[in-house]
């Protein structure tokens, strides 16, 4: 795949703003569930399906978006995702009932799944090859910022201006992203050398099953940890609400820093980053369980976990661009599907372990998954793939 001589950082940052808008919209219902349910006259459980339907359609879209858009200019496709973000938020903001909200969230799920499928392949066309990890780290930084601000800001402004106006504000973010992308994204006609292999054929490639297992283990371990972080901090560390908020903020800020640092790490050594991050997370999980009630050390370890995880999605996206540069879009879809599956597994398995052993058991299980992932990644990388020297 040909890459530009000069990096187009304005276009890269416009994608990061689009990511921020998409992920913020994805997270908003979690912080606005109670007022949304009360306003619509339905239960919180029914309203919570707004989150579920988004995830389901993001997963389904990841399988088909590369092939369905293969003959379209990538600039137009990215602009379409921003339009869908705006439409989704406005549908939710002015929804007279739950059906309209679910329709809006379906549109958002399609935009999220499609965007993440094509993100790495699009970044490859905006910067020189050596700068791809840096570009991906900037794009993924939008996720970290949304993670930090979406839930607390959604809850805060929902109380001040009402939940509907919060979604209008989210639509405004989409308008800003669309405007920047219109100005910054260059025309990107379909690449004649690109291959849109089916996800099934990619899975059959040598070493791919082991790599996918590693991805699922890493993300399952992380999301089991993250889902039950609050119960651990409350029941094991013993922090109050203020301490909990401070630790969660520290996690988010460190995650943002880790995402940005990932670009520099990956430009130096991709394989060491892929192996080192889950190893560090696994060891920190063991340390958290062993320390017990040690608020300062626990806060530090949680922040370091967030920093280490910040590099993980950037690293695997970079791995996709280097191992299958002409199939990066199909590979991106496979990566999105694996991560969505891992989120489901991590949350479900964590819940079962929590019911039996409590938060400590969940954290130990997460640590063991991550250490197993480290060994699996080492095995996967032993299979020679068409990557550049020095990675």
GROMACS .gro file of C-alpha atoms in nm:
model
  391
    1UNK     CA    1   0.000   0.000   0.000
    2UNK     CA    2   0.145   0.340  -0.096
    3UNK     CA    3   0.191   0.593   0.182
    4UNK     CA    4   0.225   0.972   0.161
    5UNK     CA    5   0.567   1.140   0.171
    6UNK     CA    6   0.448   1.400   0.423
    7UNK     CA    7   0.230   1.307   0.722
    8UNK     CA    8  -0.118   1.456   0.720
    9UNK     CA    9  -0.154   1.511   1.093
   10UNK     CA   10  -0.460   1.733   1.058
   11UNK     CA   11  -0.647   1.440   0.907
   12UNK     CA   12  -0.521   1.207   1.181
   13UNK     CA   13  -0.642   1.445   1.455
   14UNK     CA   14  -0.978   1.480   1.280
   15UNK     CA   15  -1.015   1.103   1.308
   16UNK     CA   16  -0.924   1.125   1.678
   17UNK     CA   17  -1.204   1.378   1.731
   18UNK     CA   18  -1.442   1.143   1.547
   19UNK     CA   19  -1.334   0.860   1.780
   20UNK     CA   20  -1.395   1.083   2.081
   21UNK     CA   21  -1.747   1.155   1.958
   22UNK     CA   22  -1.826   0.790   1.886
   23UNK     CA   23  -1.698   0.654   2.218
   24UNK     CA   24  -1.854   0.937   2.419
   25UNK     CA   25  -2.191   0.860   2.262
   26UNK     CA   26  -2.138   0.489   2.332
   27UNK     CA   27  -2.075   0.550   2.704
   28UNK     CA   28  -2.340   0.817   2.771
   29UNK     CA   29  -2.641   0.590   2.846
   30UNK     CA   30  -2.451   0.428   3.134
   31UNK     CA   31  -2.431   0.761   3.318
   32UNK     CA   32  -2.782   0.874   3.220
   33UNK     CA   33  -2.973   0.550   3.268
   34UNK     CA   34  -3.192   0.657   3.559
   35UNK     CA   35  -3.323   0.987   3.417
   36UNK     CA   36  -3.369   0.831   3.072
   37UNK     CA   37  -3.578   0.547   3.213
   38UNK     CA   38  -3.787   0.781   3.427
   39UNK     CA   39  -3.854   1.016   3.135
   40UNK     CA   40  -3.956   0.735   2.900
   41UNK     CA   41  -4.164   0.549   3.159
   42UNK     CA   42  -3.971   0.222   3.125
   43UNK     CA   43  -3.743   0.024   3.354
   44UNK     CA   44  -3.370   0.089   3.379
   45UNK     CA   45  -3.312  -0.265   3.258
   46UNK     CA   46  -3.502  -0.196   2.936
   47UNK     CA   47  -3.320   0.134   2.886
   48UNK     CA   48  -2.990  -0.046   2.940
   49UNK     CA   49  -3.054  -0.234   2.617
   50UNK     CA   50  -2.945   0.087   2.445
   51UNK     CA   51  -2.592  -0.015   2.539
   52UNK     CA   52  -2.640  -0.379   2.441
   53UNK     CA   53  -2.782  -0.309   2.094
   54UNK     CA   54  -2.490  -0.075   2.016
   55UNK     CA   55  -2.236  -0.345   2.101
   56UNK     CA   56  -2.422  -0.612   1.901
   57UNK     CA   57  -2.440  -0.403   1.585
   58UNK     CA   58  -2.079  -0.290   1.624
   59UNK     CA   59  -1.979  -0.657   1.632
   60UNK     CA   60  -2.194  -0.754   1.332
   61UNK     CA   61  -2.075  -0.455   1.129
   62UNK     CA   62  -1.711  -0.544   1.188
   63UNK     CA   63  -1.760  -0.859   0.980
   64UNK     CA   64  -1.900  -0.688   0.672
   65UNK     CA   65  -1.797  -0.322   0.655
   66UNK     CA   66  -1.465  -0.378   0.474
   67UNK     CA   67  -1.620  -0.577   0.191
   68UNK     CA   68  -1.935  -0.365   0.160
   69UNK     CA   69  -1.734  -0.041   0.129
   70UNK     CA   70  -1.443  -0.182  -0.072
   71UNK     CA   71  -1.527   0.019  -0.387
   72UNK     CA   72  -1.592   0.350  -0.207
   73UNK     CA   73  -1.358   0.641  -0.143
   74UNK     CA   74  -1.239   0.609   0.218
   75UNK     CA   75  -1.286   0.984   0.275
   76UNK     CA   76  -1.656   0.950   0.197
   77UNK     CA   77  -1.691   0.645   0.420
   78UNK     CA   78  -1.529   0.821   0.718
   79UNK     CA   79  -1.753   1.124   0.662
   80UNK     CA   80  -2.056   0.893   0.654
   81UNK     CA   81  -1.965   0.755   0.997
   82UNK     CA   82  -1.959   1.109   1.140
   83UNK     CA   83  -2.299   1.181   0.982
   84UNK     CA   84  -2.431   0.861   1.142
   85UNK     CA   85  -2.294   0.977   1.478
   86UNK     CA   86  -2.487   1.304   1.447
   87UNK     CA   87  -2.809   1.134   1.335
   88UNK     CA   88  -2.787   0.875   1.613
   89UNK     CA   89  -2.748   1.135   1.888
   90UNK     CA   90  -3.029   1.351   1.753
   91UNK     CA   91  -3.261   1.049   1.728
   92UNK     CA   92  -3.192   0.970   2.093
   93UNK     CA   93  -3.221   1.335   2.203
   94UNK     CA   94  -3.566   1.379   2.051
   95UNK     CA   95  -3.692   1.021   2.091
   96UNK     CA   96  -4.057   1.001   2.201
   97UNK     CA   97  -4.013   0.643   2.316
   98UNK     CA   98  -3.761   0.363   2.365
   99UNK     CA   99  -3.801   0.235   2.008
  100UNK     CA  100  -3.654   0.554   1.865
  101UNK     CA  101  -3.368   0.539   2.112
  102UNK     CA  102  -3.285   0.183   2.011
  103UNK     CA  103  -3.298   0.283   1.643
  104UNK     CA  104  -3.053   0.562   1.709
  105UNK     CA  105  -2.824   0.326   1.897
  106UNK     CA  106  -2.832   0.076   1.609
  107UNK     CA  107  -2.703   0.352   1.381
  108UNK     CA  108  -2.430   0.432   1.634
  109UNK     CA  109  -2.329   0.065   1.657
  110UNK     CA  110  -2.291   0.045   1.278
  111UNK     CA  111  -2.077   0.360   1.279
  112UNK     CA  112  -1.856   0.232   1.561
  113UNK     CA  113  -1.804  -0.112   1.406
  114UNK     CA  114  -1.736   0.036   1.064
  115UNK     CA  115  -1.500   0.302   1.191
  116UNK     CA  116  -1.282   0.066   1.392
  117UNK     CA  117  -1.269  -0.182   1.107
  118UNK     CA  118  -1.126   0.079   0.869
  119UNK     CA  119  -0.932   0.298   1.115
  120UNK     CA  120  -0.589   0.134   1.091
  121UNK     CA  121  -0.602   0.096   0.712
  122UNK     CA  122  -0.706   0.461   0.679
  123UNK     CA  123  -0.426   0.580   0.909
  124UNK     CA  124  -0.180   0.390   0.687
  125UNK     CA  125  -0.276   0.619   0.400
  126UNK     CA  126  -0.228   0.943   0.595
  127UNK     CA  127   0.130   0.912   0.723
  128UNK     CA  128   0.460   0.753   0.613
  129UNK     CA  129   0.496   0.390   0.708
  130UNK     CA  130   0.739   0.454   0.994
  131UNK     CA  131   0.490   0.691   1.159
  132UNK     CA  132   0.187   0.459   1.151
  133UNK     CA  133   0.218   0.361   1.522
  134UNK     CA  134   0.227   0.729   1.619
  135UNK     CA  135  -0.078   0.803   1.405
  136UNK     CA  136  -0.268   0.512   1.558
  137UNK     CA  137  -0.177   0.625   1.908
  138UNK     CA  138  -0.327   0.968   1.831
  139UNK     CA  139  -0.646   0.811   1.693
  140UNK     CA  140  -0.681   0.583   1.997
  141UNK     CA  141  -0.621   0.877   2.233
  142UNK     CA  142  -0.978   0.979   2.148
  143UNK     CA  143  -1.094   0.662   2.325
  144UNK     CA  144  -0.892   0.745   2.637
  145UNK     CA  145  -1.023   1.101   2.658
  146UNK     CA  146  -1.381   0.979   2.611
  147UNK     CA  147  -1.326   0.720   2.885
  148UNK     CA  148  -1.215   0.995   3.123
  149UNK     CA  149  -1.486   1.252   3.053
  150UNK     CA  150  -1.793   1.074   2.910
  151UNK     CA  151  -1.938   0.916   3.224
  152UNK     CA  152  -1.869   1.191   3.480
  153UNK     CA  153  -1.950   1.477   3.242
  154UNK     CA  154  -2.262   1.300   3.116
  155UNK     CA  155  -2.389   1.253   3.469
  156UNK     CA  156  -2.300   1.609   3.573
  157UNK     CA  157  -2.453   1.786   3.274
  158UNK     CA  158  -2.749   1.549   3.268
  159UNK     CA  159  -2.840   1.686   3.611
  160UNK     CA  160  -2.794   2.049   3.498
  161UNK     CA  161  -2.947   2.055   3.149
  162UNK     CA  162  -3.133   1.723   3.119
  163UNK     CA  163  -3.031   1.402   2.946
  164UNK     CA  164  -3.176   1.502   2.609
  165UNK     CA  165  -2.959   1.812   2.590
  166UNK     CA  166  -2.654   1.600   2.673
  167UNK     CA  167  -2.719   1.398   2.356
  168UNK     CA  168  -2.766   1.724   2.161
  169UNK     CA  169  -2.420   1.824   2.285
  170UNK     CA  170  -2.286   1.486   2.173
  171UNK     CA  171  -2.435   1.554   1.829
  172UNK     CA  172  -2.251   1.888   1.829
  173UNK     CA  173  -1.923   1.700   1.881
  174UNK     CA  174  -2.014   1.498   1.573
  175UNK     CA  175  -2.072   1.818   1.377
  176UNK     CA  176  -1.727   1.946   1.479
  177UNK     CA  177  -1.568   1.616   1.377
  178UNK     CA  178  -1.751   1.618   1.044
  179UNK     CA  179  -1.641   1.975   0.972
  180UNK     CA  180  -1.277   1.902   1.053
  181UNK     CA  181  -1.281   1.583   0.847
  182UNK     CA  182  -1.435   1.765   0.549
  183UNK     CA  183  -1.147   2.012   0.564
  184UNK     CA  184  -0.862   1.772   0.646
  185UNK     CA  185  -0.928   1.425   0.504
  186UNK     CA  186  -0.787   1.382   0.151
  187UNK     CA  187  -0.953   1.177  -0.119
  188UNK     CA  188  -0.866   0.812  -0.067
  189UNK     CA  189  -0.994   0.609  -0.361
  190UNK     CA  190  -1.005   0.231  -0.323
  191UNK     CA  191  -0.655   0.084  -0.321
  192UNK     CA  192  -0.621  -0.144  -0.626
  193UNK     CA  193  -0.370  -0.361  -0.438
  194UNK     CA  194  -0.594  -0.407  -0.134
  195UNK     CA  195  -0.742  -0.750  -0.074
  196UNK     CA  196  -1.076  -0.789   0.099
  197UNK     CA  197  -1.030  -1.139   0.226
  198UNK     CA  198  -1.308  -1.296   0.426
  199UNK     CA  199  -1.258  -1.307   0.800
  200UNK     CA  200  -1.274  -1.688   0.781
  201UNK     CA  201  -0.982  -1.698   0.536
  202UNK     CA  202  -0.779  -1.466   0.760
  203UNK     CA  203  -0.842  -1.691   1.060
  204UNK     CA  204  -0.691  -1.981   0.862
  205UNK     CA  205  -0.362  -1.797   0.807
  206UNK     CA  206  -0.055  -1.948   0.983
  207UNK     CA  207  -0.029  -1.823   1.340
  208UNK     CA  208  -0.353  -1.625   1.325
  209UNK     CA  209  -0.548  -1.855   1.558
  210UNK     CA  210  -0.277  -1.822   1.822
  211UNK     CA  211  -0.271  -1.443   1.779
  212UNK     CA  212  -0.650  -1.425   1.811
  213UNK     CA  213  -0.639  -1.637   2.126
  214UNK     CA  214  -0.381  -1.398   2.267
  215UNK     CA  215  -0.598  -1.095   2.182
  216UNK     CA  216  -0.904  -1.252   2.346
  217UNK     CA  217  -0.704  -1.343   2.658
  218UNK     CA  218  -0.556  -0.993   2.694
  219UNK     CA  219  -0.883  -0.806   2.649
  220UNK     CA  220  -1.085  -1.055   2.855
  221UNK     CA  221  -0.836  -1.020   3.140
  222UNK     CA  222  -0.848  -0.642   3.122
  223UNK     CA  223  -1.225  -0.606   3.106
  224UNK     CA  224  -1.281  -0.853   3.390
  225UNK     CA  225  -1.043  -0.635   3.593
  226UNK     CA  226  -1.202  -0.306   3.484
  227UNK     CA  227  -1.561  -0.422   3.534
  228UNK     CA  228  -1.494  -0.515   3.897
  229UNK     CA  229  -1.241  -0.242   3.979
  230UNK     CA  230  -1.488  -0.042   4.188
  231UNK     CA  231  -1.596  -0.340   4.406
  232UNK     CA  232  -1.228  -0.425   4.462
  233UNK     CA  233  -1.138  -0.071   4.566
  234UNK     CA  234  -1.438  -0.049   4.798
  235UNK     CA  235  -1.424  -0.394   4.959
  236UNK     CA  236  -1.050  -0.474   4.952
  237UNK     CA  237  -0.866  -0.140   4.938
  238UNK     CA  238  -1.135   0.023   5.154
  239UNK     CA  239  -1.147   0.367   4.991
  240UNK     CA  240  -1.437   0.609   5.021
  241UNK     CA  241  -1.622   0.776   4.734
  242UNK     CA  242  -1.367   1.057   4.702
  243UNK     CA  243  -1.078   0.811   4.700
  244UNK     CA  244  -1.257   0.596   4.445
  245UNK     CA  245  -1.313   0.893   4.214
  246UNK     CA  246  -0.950   0.998   4.245
  247UNK     CA  247  -0.820   0.649   4.162
  248UNK     CA  248  -1.053   0.613   3.863
  249UNK     CA  249  -0.944   0.954   3.736
  250UNK     CA  250  -0.581   0.848   3.778
  251UNK     CA  251  -0.654   0.535   3.578
  252UNK     CA  252  -0.808   0.738   3.295
  253UNK     CA  253  -0.529   0.996   3.280
  254UNK     CA  254  -0.261   0.724   3.286
  255UNK     CA  255  -0.448   0.534   3.014
  256UNK     CA  256  -0.441   0.848   2.798
  257UNK     CA  257  -0.068   0.890   2.860
  258UNK     CA  258  -0.005   0.524   2.779
  259UNK     CA  259  -0.191   0.555   2.451
  260UNK     CA  260   0.027   0.846   2.343
  261UNK     CA  261   0.349   0.677   2.462
  262UNK     CA  262   0.253   0.366   2.267
  263UNK     CA  263   0.343   0.533   1.937
  264UNK     CA  264   0.702   0.588   2.052
  265UNK     CA  265   0.734   0.238   2.199
  266UNK     CA  266   0.596   0.070   1.887
  267UNK     CA  267   0.826   0.261   1.654
  268UNK     CA  268   1.114   0.104   1.845
  269UNK     CA  269   0.997  -0.252   1.905
  270UNK     CA  270   0.651  -0.388   1.828
  271UNK     CA  271   0.706  -0.740   1.957
  272UNK     CA  272   0.851  -0.629   2.291
  273UNK     CA  273   0.550  -0.399   2.343
  274UNK     CA  274   0.302  -0.675   2.257
  275UNK     CA  275   0.465  -0.907   2.511
  276UNK     CA  276   0.562  -0.654   2.778
  277UNK     CA  277   0.227  -0.482   2.835
  278UNK     CA  278   0.017  -0.788   2.932
  279UNK     CA  279   0.311  -0.920   3.137
  280UNK     CA  280   0.323  -0.594   3.333
  281UNK     CA  281  -0.056  -0.593   3.378
  282UNK     CA  282  -0.054  -0.954   3.500
  283UNK     CA  283   0.219  -0.885   3.756
  284UNK     CA  284   0.034  -0.574   3.877
  285UNK     CA  285  -0.282  -0.781   3.919
  286UNK     CA  286  -0.096  -1.027   4.142
  287UNK     CA  287   0.050  -0.738   4.340
  288UNK     CA  288  -0.292  -0.579   4.391
  289UNK     CA  289  -0.429  -0.902   4.536
  290UNK     CA  290  -0.123  -0.951   4.756
  291UNK     CA  291  -0.115  -0.598   4.899
  292UNK     CA  292  -0.472  -0.597   5.028
  293UNK     CA  293  -0.569  -0.266   5.190
  294UNK     CA  294  -0.292  -0.030   5.073
  295UNK     CA  295  -0.470   0.267   4.914
  296UNK     CA  296  -0.163   0.459   4.793
  297UNK     CA  297   0.010   0.157   4.639
  298UNK     CA  298  -0.319   0.029   4.496
  299UNK     CA  299  -0.381   0.369   4.335
  300UNK     CA  300  -0.034   0.362   4.182
  301UNK     CA  301  -0.075   0.006   4.051
  302UNK     CA  302  -0.418   0.083   3.904
  303UNK     CA  303  -0.273   0.387   3.726
  304UNK     CA  304   0.019   0.183   3.591
  305UNK     CA  305  -0.228  -0.082   3.473
  306UNK     CA  306  -0.418   0.191   3.287
  307UNK     CA  307  -0.096   0.316   3.130
  308UNK     CA  308   0.008  -0.032   3.019
  309UNK     CA  309  -0.334  -0.109   2.872
  310UNK     CA  310  -0.328   0.219   2.679
  311UNK     CA  311  -0.062   0.066   2.454
  312UNK     CA  312  -0.245  -0.264   2.393
  313UNK     CA  313  -0.507  -0.171   2.127
  314UNK     CA  314  -0.255   0.051   1.947
  315UNK     CA  315  -0.002  -0.235   1.945
  316UNK     CA  316  -0.244  -0.491   1.800
  317UNK     CA  317  -0.367  -0.244   1.537
  318UNK     CA  318  -0.004  -0.182   1.440
  319UNK     CA  319   0.053  -0.556   1.424
  320UNK     CA  320  -0.237  -0.585   1.179
  321UNK     CA  321  -0.092  -0.312   0.954
  322UNK     CA  322   0.248  -0.485   0.946
  323UNK     CA  323   0.148  -0.847   0.911
  324UNK     CA  324  -0.123  -0.793   0.648
  325UNK     CA  325  -0.078  -0.444   0.496
  326UNK     CA  326  -0.288  -0.523   0.189
  327UNK     CA  327  -0.563  -0.679   0.402
  328UNK     CA  328  -0.560  -0.425   0.684
  329UNK     CA  329  -0.933  -0.351   0.653
  330UNK     CA  330  -1.041  -0.714   0.678
  331UNK     CA  331  -0.783  -0.761   0.954
  332UNK     CA  332  -0.927  -0.459   1.135
  333UNK     CA  333  -1.271  -0.617   1.124
  334UNK     CA  334  -1.133  -0.938   1.269
  335UNK     CA  335  -0.961  -0.743   1.548
  336UNK     CA  336  -1.281  -0.554   1.634
  337UNK     CA  337  -1.479  -0.878   1.645
  338UNK     CA  338  -1.221  -1.045   1.871
  339UNK     CA  339  -1.219  -0.750   2.111
  340UNK     CA  340  -1.600  -0.736   2.131
  341UNK     CA  341  -1.606  -1.109   2.204
  342UNK     CA  342  -1.337  -1.063   2.470
  343UNK     CA  343  -1.535  -0.784   2.640
  344UNK     CA  344  -1.835  -1.015   2.662
  345UNK     CA  345  -1.627  -1.306   2.796
  346UNK     CA  346  -1.440  -1.090   3.046
  347UNK     CA  347  -1.752  -0.931   3.194
  348UNK     CA  348  -1.945  -1.262   3.208
  349UNK     CA  349  -1.660  -1.472   3.351
  350UNK     CA  350  -1.573  -1.197   3.596
  351UNK     CA  351  -1.931  -1.195   3.722
  352UNK     CA  352  -1.930  -1.570   3.784
  353UNK     CA  353  -1.596  -1.556   3.966
  354UNK     CA  354  -1.708  -1.254   4.168
  355UNK     CA  355  -2.017  -1.438   4.290
  356UNK     CA  356  -1.799  -1.721   4.423
  357UNK     CA  357  -1.476  -1.559   4.542
  358UNK     CA  358  -1.535  -1.184   4.547
  359UNK     CA  359  -1.327  -0.910   4.387
  360UNK     CA  360  -0.991  -1.064   4.486
  361UNK     CA  361  -1.073  -1.377   4.290
  362UNK     CA  362  -1.164  -1.172   3.983
  363UNK     CA  363  -0.835  -0.983   3.998
  364UNK     CA  364  -0.633  -1.301   4.039
  365UNK     CA  365  -0.821  -1.458   3.749
  366UNK     CA  366  -0.748  -1.149   3.537
  367UNK     CA  367  -0.380  -1.167   3.627
  368UNK     CA  368  -0.359  -1.535   3.533
  369UNK     CA  369  -0.532  -1.467   3.199
  370UNK     CA  370  -0.284  -1.191   3.122
  371UNK     CA  371   0.017  -1.403   3.213
  372UNK     CA  372  -0.122  -1.681   2.995
  373UNK     CA  373  -0.171  -1.423   2.720
  374UNK     CA  374   0.195  -1.323   2.751
  375UNK     CA  375   0.306  -1.680   2.685
  376UNK     CA  376   0.055  -1.714   2.401
  377UNK     CA  377   0.180  -1.393   2.235
  378UNK     CA  378   0.536  -1.518   2.261
  379UNK     CA  379   0.430  -1.838   2.083
  380UNK     CA  380   0.233  -1.646   1.820
  381UNK     CA  381   0.525  -1.420   1.734
  382UNK     CA  382   0.753  -1.718   1.683
  383UNK     CA  383   0.555  -1.790   1.365
  384UNK     CA  384   0.728  -1.580   1.102
  385UNK     CA  385   0.498  -1.325   0.942
  386UNK     CA  386   0.567  -1.079   0.660
  387UNK     CA  387   0.671  -0.795   0.890
  388UNK     CA  388   0.952  -0.548   0.859
  389UNK     CA  389   1.294  -0.603   1.012
  390UNK     CA  390   1.348  -0.444   1.345
  391UNK     CA  391   0.997  -0.480   1.485
   0.00000   0.00000   0.00000
